[in-house]
mmCIF file of C-alpha atoms in Angstrom:
data_model
loop_
_atom_site.group_PDB
_atom_site.id
_atom_site.type_symbol
_atom_site.label_atom_id
_atom_site.label_comp_id
_atom_site.label_asym_id
_atom_site.label_seq_id
_atom_site.Cartn_x
_atom_site.Cartn_y
_atom_site.Cartn_z
ATOM 1 C CA MET N 1 0.000 0.000 0.000
ATOM 2 C CA ASP N 2 1.132 3.534 -0.756
ATOM 3 C CA HIS N 3 0.624 5.106 2.675
ATOM 4 C CA SER N 4 2.106 8.454 1.627
ATOM 5 C CA ALA N 5 -0.431 8.751 -1.212
ATOM 6 C CA ASP N 6 -3.285 7.924 1.175
ATOM 7 C CA ALA N 7 -2.050 10.529 3.649
ATOM 8 C CA GLN N 8 -2.183 13.184 0.919
ATOM 9 C CA ARG N 9 -5.888 12.513 0.474
ATOM 10 C CA THR N 10 -6.687 13.896 3.946
ATOM 11 C CA ASP N 11 -5.590 17.373 2.860
ATOM 12 C CA LEU N 12 -8.511 17.727 0.441
ATOM 13 C CA MET N 13 -10.867 20.695 0.437
ATOM 14 C CA THR N 14 -14.144 18.952 1.208
ATOM 15 C CA ILE N 15 -17.423 20.833 0.995
ATOM 16 C CA THR N 16 -17.736 20.625 4.801
ATOM 17 C CA ARG N 17 -14.321 22.230 5.255
ATOM 18 C CA PHE N 18 -15.135 24.822 2.605
ATOM 19 C CA VAL N 19 -18.427 25.809 4.268
ATOM 20 C CA LEU N 20 -16.804 26.022 7.703
ATOM 21 C CA ASN N 21 -14.038 28.217 6.260
ATOM 22 C CA GLU N 22 -16.707 30.517 4.823
ATOM 23 C CA GLN N 23 -18.525 30.511 8.171
ATOM 24 C CA SER N 24 -15.342 31.597 9.987
ATOM 25 C CA LYS N 25 -15.376 34.810 7.921
ATOM 26 C CA HIS N 26 -18.569 35.809 9.756
ATOM 27 C CA PRO N 27 -17.768 36.056 13.481
ATOM 28 C CA ASP N 28 -21.433 36.507 14.412
ATOM 29 C CA SER N 29 -22.449 33.250 12.650
ATOM 30 C CA ARG N 30 -24.019 30.540 14.813
ATOM 31 C CA GLY N 31 -23.510 27.827 12.186
ATOM 32 C CA ASP N 32 -27.189 27.547 11.206
ATOM 33 C CA PHE N 33 -26.471 28.069 7.515
ATOM 34 C CA SER N 34 -23.647 25.488 7.593
ATOM 35 C CA ILE N 35 -25.962 22.934 9.202
ATOM 36 C CA LEU N 36 -28.643 23.594 6.553
ATOM 37 C CA LEU N 37 -26.130 23.124 3.730
ATOM 38 C CA SER N 38 -24.863 19.887 5.285
ATOM 39 C CA HIS N 39 -28.421 18.503 5.172
ATOM 40 C CA ILE N 40 -28.774 19.545 1.505
ATOM 41 C CA VAL N 41 -25.456 17.788 0.764
ATOM 42 C CA LEU N 42 -26.704 14.639 2.522
ATOM 43 C CA GLY N 43 -29.875 14.738 0.386
ATOM 44 C CA CYS N 44 -27.738 15.026 -2.765
ATOM 45 C CA LYS N 45 -25.631 12.003 -1.750
ATOM 46 C CA PHE N 46 -28.756 9.952 -1.088
ATOM 47 C CA VAL N 47 -30.371 10.860 -4.431
ATOM 48 C CA CYS N 48 -27.078 10.227 -6.261
ATOM 49 C CA SER N 49 -27.038 6.709 -4.826
ATOM 50 C CA ALA N 50 -30.701 6.140 -5.765
ATOM 51 C CA VAL N 51 -30.176 7.441 -9.327
ATOM 52 C CA SER N 52 -27.165 5.182 -9.900
ATOM 53 C CA LYS N 53 -29.194 2.064 -9.112
ATOM 54 C CA ALA N 54 -32.597 3.242 -10.349
ATOM 55 C CA GLY N 55 -32.896 0.563 -13.029
ATOM 56 C CA LEU N 56 -31.948 -2.250 -10.680
ATOM 57 C CA ALA N 57 -34.379 -1.070 -8.019
ATOM 58 C CA LYS N 58 -37.213 -0.662 -10.543
ATOM 59 C CA LEU N 59 -37.371 3.035 -9.711
ATOM 60 C CA ILE N 60 -37.652 4.147 -13.338
ATOM 61 C CA GLY N 61 -41.349 3.393 -13.851
ATOM 62 C CA LEU N 62 -44.101 5.977 -13.528
ATOM 63 C CA ALA N 63 -45.625 6.668 -10.128
ATOM 64 C CA GLY N 64 -49.016 7.296 -11.715
ATOM 65 C CA ASP N 65 -49.212 10.961 -10.713
ATOM 66 C CA THR N 66 -48.463 14.232 -12.433
ATOM 67 C CA ASN N 67 -46.594 17.155 -10.941
ATOM 68 C CA VAL N 68 -47.666 20.801 -11.020
ATOM 69 C CA GLN N 69 -46.151 21.296 -14.484
ATOM 70 C CA GLY N 70 -48.264 18.439 -15.892
ATOM 71 C CA GLU N 71 -45.291 16.086 -16.246
ATOM 72 C CA GLU N 72 -45.742 12.446 -15.307
ATOM 73 C CA GLN N 73 -43.970 11.812 -12.047
ATOM 74 C CA LYS N 74 -41.548 8.944 -11.937
ATOM 75 C CA LYS N 75 -40.929 6.877 -8.839
ATOM 76 C CA LEU N 76 -37.504 8.448 -8.489
ATOM 77 C CA ASP N 77 -39.074 11.944 -8.480
ATOM 78 C CA VAL N 78 -41.280 10.995 -5.570
ATOM 79 C CA LEU N 79 -38.425 9.367 -3.672
ATOM 80 C CA SER N 80 -36.119 12.359 -4.226
ATOM 81 C CA ASN N 81 -38.812 14.766 -3.082
ATOM 82 C CA ASP N 82 -39.324 12.794 0.138
ATOM 83 C CA VAL N 83 -35.563 12.700 0.718
ATOM 84 C CA PHE N 84 -35.138 16.461 0.456
ATOM 85 C CA VAL N 85 -38.257 17.380 2.421
ATOM 86 C CA LYS N 86 -37.146 15.111 5.287
ATOM 87 C CA ALA N 87 -33.521 16.296 5.113
ATOM 88 C CA LEU N 88 -34.549 19.961 5.179
ATOM 89 C CA VAL N 89 -37.143 19.592 7.943
ATOM 90 C CA SER N 90 -34.809 17.507 10.116
ATOM 91 C CA SER N 91 -32.105 20.173 9.849
ATOM 92 C CA GLY N 92 -34.211 22.260 12.236
ATOM 93 C CA ARG N 93 -33.211 25.331 10.243
ATOM 94 C CA THR N 94 -36.132 25.788 7.813
ATOM 95 C CA SER N 95 -39.631 27.240 8.137
ATOM 96 C CA ILE N 96 -41.123 26.853 4.659
ATOM 97 C CA LEU N 97 -40.220 24.605 1.712
ATOM 98 C CA VAL N 98 -41.331 24.868 -1.898
ATOM 99 C CA SER N 99 -40.814 21.843 -4.146
ATOM 100 C CA GLU N 100 -41.615 21.566 -7.845
ATOM 101 C CA GLU N 101 -43.254 18.239 -7.088
ATOM 102 C CA ASP N 102 -45.726 19.636 -4.520
ATOM 103 C CA GLU N 103 -48.531 22.010 -5.449
ATOM 104 C CA GLN N 104 -48.588 23.580 -1.989
ATOM 105 C CA ALA N 105 -45.715 24.837 0.122
ATOM 106 C CA THR N 106 -44.648 22.756 3.128
ATOM 107 C CA ILE N 107 -44.873 24.706 6.384
ATOM 108 C CA VAL N 108 -42.484 23.174 8.935
ATOM 109 C CA GLU N 109 -43.962 22.347 12.337
ATOM 110 C CA PRO N 110 -43.070 24.968 15.012
ATOM 111 C CA SER N 111 -40.747 22.714 17.062
ATOM 112 C CA LYS N 112 -38.461 22.156 14.044
ATOM 113 C CA ARG N 113 -38.471 25.649 12.567
ATOM 114 C CA GLY N 114 -35.479 27.802 11.699
ATOM 115 C CA LYS N 115 -34.896 31.059 9.861
ATOM 116 C CA TYR N 116 -34.503 29.796 6.285
ATOM 117 C CA CYS N 117 -36.826 29.130 3.342
ATOM 118 C CA VAL N 118 -35.734 26.670 0.640
ATOM 119 C CA VAL N 119 -37.093 26.364 -2.901
ATOM 120 C CA PHE N 120 -36.034 23.302 -4.860
ATOM 121 C CA ASP N 121 -36.642 20.863 -7.672
ATOM 122 C CA PRO N 122 -35.630 17.495 -6.203
ATOM 123 C CA LEU N 123 -34.970 15.808 -9.554
ATOM 124 C CA ASP N 124 -35.154 17.889 -12.699
ATOM 125 C CA GLY N 125 -34.966 16.127 -16.057
ATOM 126 C CA SER N 126 -35.975 12.735 -14.635
ATOM 127 C CA SER N 127 -37.627 11.793 -17.931
ATOM 128 C CA ASN N 128 -34.053 11.558 -19.272
ATOM 129 C CA ILE N 129 -33.010 8.711 -16.953
ATOM 130 C CA ASP N 130 -33.917 6.030 -19.492
ATOM 131 C CA CYS N 131 -31.457 7.408 -22.068
ATOM 132 C CA GLY N 132 -28.565 7.968 -19.660
ATOM 133 C CA VAL N 133 -28.660 11.763 -19.750
ATOM 134 C CA SER N 134 -27.639 13.824 -16.721
ATOM 135 C CA ILE N 135 -30.355 14.857 -14.269
ATOM 136 C CA GLY N 136 -30.112 17.089 -11.256
ATOM 137 C CA THR N 137 -31.378 18.773 -8.100
ATOM 138 C CA ILE N 138 -31.706 22.584 -8.008
ATOM 139 C CA PHE N 139 -32.108 24.686 -4.870
ATOM 140 C CA GLY N 140 -32.266 28.265 -3.643
ATOM 141 C CA ILE N 141 -32.164 29.550 -0.060
ATOM 142 C CA TYR N 142 -33.871 32.641 1.376
ATOM 143 C CA MET N 143 -33.870 33.974 4.922
ATOM 144 C CA LEU N 144 -37.012 34.938 6.845
ATOM 145 C CA LYS N 145 -37.044 38.681 7.358
ATOM 146 C CA ASP N 146 -38.023 38.312 11.010
ATOM 147 C CA GLU N 147 -39.497 35.760 13.395
ATOM 148 C CA HIS N 148 -43.134 35.193 12.473
ATOM 149 C CA GLU N 149 -45.541 32.531 11.324
ATOM 150 C CA PRO N 150 -44.200 31.540 7.855
ATOM 151 C CA THR N 151 -46.419 32.441 4.901
ATOM 152 C CA LEU N 152 -46.214 32.205 1.098
ATOM 153 C CA GLN N 153 -44.946 35.778 0.988
ATOM 154 C CA ASP N 154 -41.695 34.535 2.513
ATOM 155 C CA VAL N 155 -40.862 32.664 -0.691
ATOM 156 C CA LEU N 156 -42.531 34.999 -3.211
ATOM 157 C CA GLN N 157 -39.401 37.133 -3.226
ATOM 158 C CA PRO N 158 -37.203 38.225 -6.133
ATOM 159 C CA GLY N 159 -34.189 36.033 -6.786
ATOM 160 C CA LYS N 160 -31.788 38.827 -5.841
ATOM 161 C CA ASN N 161 -32.825 38.239 -2.203
ATOM 162 C CA MET N 162 -31.451 34.694 -2.173
ATOM 163 C CA LEU N 163 -28.575 33.942 0.184
ATOM 164 C CA ALA N 164 -27.382 30.932 -1.784
ATOM 165 C CA ALA N 165 -28.213 28.751 -4.755
ATOM 166 C CA GLY N 166 -26.882 25.623 -6.341
ATOM 167 C CA TYR N 167 -27.477 22.430 -8.251
ATOM 168 C CA CYS N 168 -26.265 18.853 -8.018
ATOM 169 C CA MET N 169 -25.845 17.001 -11.309
ATOM 170 C CA TYR N 170 -26.085 13.217 -11.325
ATOM 171 C CA GLY N 171 -24.313 11.921 -14.410
ATOM 172 C CA SER N 172 -21.029 10.205 -15.214
ATOM 173 C CA SER N 173 -19.883 11.904 -12.020
ATOM 174 C CA CYS N 174 -21.858 13.608 -9.252
ATOM 175 C CA THR N 175 -21.120 17.341 -9.266
ATOM 176 C CA LEU N 176 -22.394 19.950 -6.807
ATOM 177 C CA VAL N 177 -22.150 23.589 -7.919
ATOM 178 C CA ILE N 178 -22.924 26.223 -5.297
ATOM 179 C CA SER N 179 -22.744 29.954 -4.626
ATOM 180 C CA THR N 180 -23.278 31.735 -1.333
ATOM 181 C CA GLY N 181 -23.053 35.130 -3.021
ATOM 182 C CA ASN N 182 -19.263 35.181 -3.225
ATOM 183 C CA GLY N 183 -18.470 33.476 -6.533
ATOM 184 C CA VAL N 184 -19.272 29.952 -7.721
ATOM 185 C CA ASN N 185 -17.499 26.726 -6.731
ATOM 186 C CA GLY N 186 -17.880 23.165 -8.002
ATOM 187 C CA PHE N 187 -17.419 19.979 -5.969
ATOM 188 C CA THR N 188 -17.266 16.393 -7.222
ATOM 189 C CA LEU N 189 -18.351 13.402 -5.139
ATOM 190 C CA ASP N 190 -15.502 10.976 -4.429
ATOM 191 C CA PRO N 191 -17.388 7.670 -4.034
ATOM 192 C CA SER N 192 -14.500 6.039 -2.162
ATOM 193 C CA LEU N 193 -14.633 8.732 0.527
ATOM 194 C CA GLY N 194 -18.315 9.626 0.336
ATOM 195 C CA GLU N 195 -17.218 13.274 0.284
ATOM 196 C CA PHE N 196 -17.690 16.161 -2.127
ATOM 197 C CA ILE N 197 -14.230 17.520 -3.006
ATOM 198 C CA LEU N 198 -13.532 21.004 -4.418
ATOM 199 C CA THR N 199 -12.589 20.362 -8.058
ATOM 200 C CA HIS N 200 -13.731 23.568 -9.788
ATOM 201 C CA PRO N 201 -12.825 26.607 -7.653
ATOM 202 C CA ASP N 202 -14.091 30.065 -8.588
ATOM 203 C CA ILE N 203 -15.978 29.087 -11.759
ATOM 204 C CA LYS N 204 -16.234 31.862 -14.365
ATOM 205 C CA ILE N 205 -18.271 31.895 -17.552
ATOM 206 C CA PRO N 206 -16.429 33.273 -20.624
ATOM 207 C CA LYS N 207 -17.359 36.796 -21.742
ATOM 208 C CA LYS N 208 -18.611 35.343 -25.016
ATOM 209 C CA GLY N 209 -19.642 31.727 -25.566
ATOM 210 C CA LYS N 210 -19.106 29.280 -28.427
ATOM 211 C CA ILE N 211 -22.184 27.144 -27.744
ATOM 212 C CA TYR N 212 -25.909 27.882 -27.831
ATOM 213 C CA SER N 213 -28.517 25.691 -26.190
ATOM 214 C CA VAL N 214 -32.171 25.844 -27.135
ATOM 215 C CA ASN N 215 -35.078 23.508 -27.767
ATOM 216 C CA GLU N 216 -35.509 23.902 -31.521
ATOM 217 C CA GLY N 217 -38.805 22.022 -31.265
ATOM 218 C CA ASN N 218 -40.355 25.198 -29.844
ATOM 219 C CA ALA N 219 -39.212 27.382 -32.749
ATOM 220 C CA LYS N 220 -42.751 28.053 -34.009
ATOM 221 C CA ASN N 221 -43.582 29.661 -30.632
ATOM 222 C CA TRP N 222 -40.556 31.979 -30.461
ATOM 223 C CA ASP N 223 -40.896 35.739 -30.659
ATOM 224 C CA ALA N 224 -39.012 37.700 -33.330
ATOM 225 C CA ALA N 225 -36.022 38.587 -31.117
ATOM 226 C CA THR N 226 -35.388 34.958 -30.127
ATOM 227 C CA THR N 227 -35.711 33.820 -33.748
ATOM 228 C CA LYS N 228 -33.210 36.459 -34.872
ATOM 229 C CA TYR N 229 -30.718 35.548 -32.151
ATOM 230 C CA VAL N 230 -30.782 31.811 -32.970
ATOM 231 C CA GLU N 231 -30.404 32.670 -36.660
ATOM 232 C CA LYS N 232 -27.390 34.809 -35.749
ATOM 233 C CA CYS N 233 -25.871 31.854 -33.844
ATOM 234 C CA LYS N 234 -26.180 29.652 -36.925
ATOM 235 C CA PHE N 235 -25.395 32.189 -39.647
ATOM 236 C CA PRO N 236 -23.203 34.992 -38.205
ATOM 237 C CA LYS N 237 -22.893 37.953 -40.560
ATOM 238 C CA ASP N 238 -19.648 39.298 -39.085
ATOM 239 C CA GLY N 239 -17.468 36.542 -40.544
ATOM 240 C CA SER N 240 -17.101 34.681 -37.245
ATOM 241 C CA SER N 241 -17.659 30.938 -36.881
ATOM 242 C CA PRO N 242 -21.193 29.762 -36.085
ATOM 243 C CA LYS N 243 -21.884 28.587 -32.545
ATOM 244 C CA SER N 244 -22.198 24.880 -31.826
ATOM 245 C CA LEU N 245 -25.573 23.565 -30.658
ATOM 246 C CA ARG N 246 -25.796 21.554 -27.447
ATOM 247 C CA TYR N 247 -29.159 20.948 -25.826
ATOM 248 C CA ILE N 248 -30.257 18.743 -22.951
ATOM 249 C CA GLY N 249 -33.459 19.652 -21.126
ATOM 250 C CA SER N 250 -32.121 18.964 -17.630
ATOM 251 C CA VAL N 251 -31.630 21.372 -14.716
ATOM 252 C CA LEU N 252 -33.927 23.999 -16.166
ATOM 253 C CA TYR N 253 -36.748 24.373 -13.668
ATOM 254 C CA GLU N 254 -35.714 27.023 -11.178
ATOM 255 C CA VAL N 255 -35.140 30.349 -12.924
ATOM 256 C CA PHE N 256 -33.845 32.092 -9.796
ATOM 257 C CA PRO N 257 -31.143 29.639 -8.623
ATOM 258 C CA MET N 258 -29.688 29.242 -12.119
ATOM 259 C CA SER N 259 -29.796 33.020 -12.674
ATOM 260 C CA PHE N 260 -28.071 33.553 -9.318
ATOM 261 C CA LEU N 261 -25.274 31.140 -10.276
ATOM 262 C CA LEU N 262 -24.853 32.683 -13.744
ATOM 263 C CA GLU N 263 -24.483 36.201 -12.356
ATOM 264 C CA GLN N 264 -22.035 35.030 -9.688
ATOM 265 C CA ALA N 265 -19.947 33.403 -12.447
ATOM 266 C CA GLY N 266 -19.861 36.617 -14.485
ATOM 267 C CA GLY N 267 -22.752 35.937 -16.858
ATOM 268 C CA GLN N 268 -26.272 37.359 -17.144
ATOM 269 C CA ALA N 269 -29.867 36.178 -16.837
ATOM 270 C CA PHE N 270 -32.573 38.036 -18.785
ATOM 271 C CA THR N 271 -36.298 37.365 -19.198
ATOM 272 C CA GLY N 272 -36.776 39.272 -22.451
ATOM 273 C CA LYS N 273 -37.988 42.245 -20.405
ATOM 274 C CA GLN N 274 -35.787 42.559 -17.341
ATOM 275 C CA ARG N 275 -32.990 41.111 -15.222
ATOM 276 C CA ALA N 276 -34.283 37.718 -14.102
ATOM 277 C CA LEU N 277 -33.301 38.195 -10.445
ATOM 278 C CA ASP N 278 -35.481 41.339 -10.255
ATOM 279 C CA LEU N 279 -38.658 39.379 -11.085
ATOM 280 C CA VAL N 280 -41.184 39.309 -8.237
ATOM 281 C CA PRO N 281 -43.266 36.105 -8.486
ATOM 282 C CA ASN N 282 -47.011 36.250 -7.834
ATOM 283 C CA LYS N 283 -47.538 32.522 -7.291
ATOM 284 C CA LEU N 284 -45.500 29.485 -6.294
ATOM 285 C CA HIS N 285 -45.049 27.743 -9.631
ATOM 286 C CA GLU N 286 -44.960 30.769 -11.914
ATOM 287 C CA ARG N 287 -43.163 30.344 -15.225
ATOM 288 C CA SER N 288 -40.946 32.810 -17.062
ATOM 289 C CA PRO N 289 -38.941 32.940 -20.284
ATOM 290 C CA ILE N 290 -35.224 32.974 -19.509
ATOM 291 C CA PHE N 291 -31.961 33.648 -21.326
ATOM 292 C CA LEU N 292 -28.925 32.453 -19.378
ATOM 293 C CA GLY N 293 -25.440 32.932 -20.741
ATOM 294 C CA SER N 294 -22.196 34.796 -21.253
ATOM 295 C CA PHE N 295 -22.305 38.532 -20.585
ATOM 296 C CA ASP N 296 -21.757 39.660 -24.183
ATOM 297 C CA ASP N 297 -24.151 37.096 -25.650
ATOM 298 C CA VAL N 298 -26.978 38.235 -23.363
ATOM 299 C CA GLU N 299 -26.135 41.844 -24.279
ATOM 300 C CA ASP N 300 -26.765 40.865 -27.931
ATOM 301 C CA ILE N 301 -30.155 39.431 -26.940
ATOM 302 C CA LYS N 302 -31.042 42.594 -24.995
ATOM 303 C CA ALA N 303 -30.210 44.673 -28.075
ATOM 304 C CA LEU N 304 -32.537 42.563 -30.227
ATOM 305 C CA TYR N 305 -35.377 43.004 -27.717
ATOM 306 C CA ALA N 306 -34.734 46.749 -27.521
ATOM 307 C CA ALA N 307 -34.912 46.980 -31.336
ATOM 308 C CA GLN N 308 -38.105 44.904 -31.341
ATOM 309 C CA SER N 309 -39.824 47.183 -28.826
ATOM 310 C CA GLN N 310 -38.872 50.277 -30.848
ATOM 311 C CA GLY N 311 -40.092 48.705 -34.065
#
């Protein structure tokens, strides 16, 4: 055995160590946020394990229900939802939970309440399991403004009020990407240790991208600005190379968490009318158009919308 190599592995930046380091920067912190994140991480590990053996455990079949978006729920969706609800409630740090799989918000019983609200999609893109495509969990965390009986208004806040956001992707590897408002960091699950290790520190999106991602099947429903932008990606008139197309409909559900991560990484999120994080939702499962991408590319989209409104 190579004992020296094994010893080196104890000097890894695990997500627990990373979160505690961040906590130490806030002397007044009581560790509540760190405890909440540790429960989210546990939920991600559990779902990762369930996803990897879904076929063997006959978890791929339909559960016979539909979620609030009208999609057929799969058994794994239901399991993942239960996992995260239980993990978040048992943390003792949450007051209200909003899941894509549940029509109503979950109000935590008084004895287990804390000061945070969590919005999440426990397993986005689960219809892709059968074809081996990545699927993921998305989450966003808000803080209650003061101590009171939690209500829907606590989660009907603009995305800019979020304290943290992230997603966990279950694919060829299990990757957790998270931001607490101070940049974006990526962690990969080491199965031999059962720990998420920092593998992608301080993630930045390039100023201009080489790839566009869009569901071409919806082209007949696009507005003029979107149509023009996609055309520009395929047939640039400035002599540059066309962008490559890459599209997988996973990890799309939560506009706010993904917008939060994009901005923290140096990109932009735009609805076609305004900055996505400035949107104030009126209901739990409200939908919105969204453009997520490199700063300059979203600037191009904004220009097309500005020209459309003037025309």
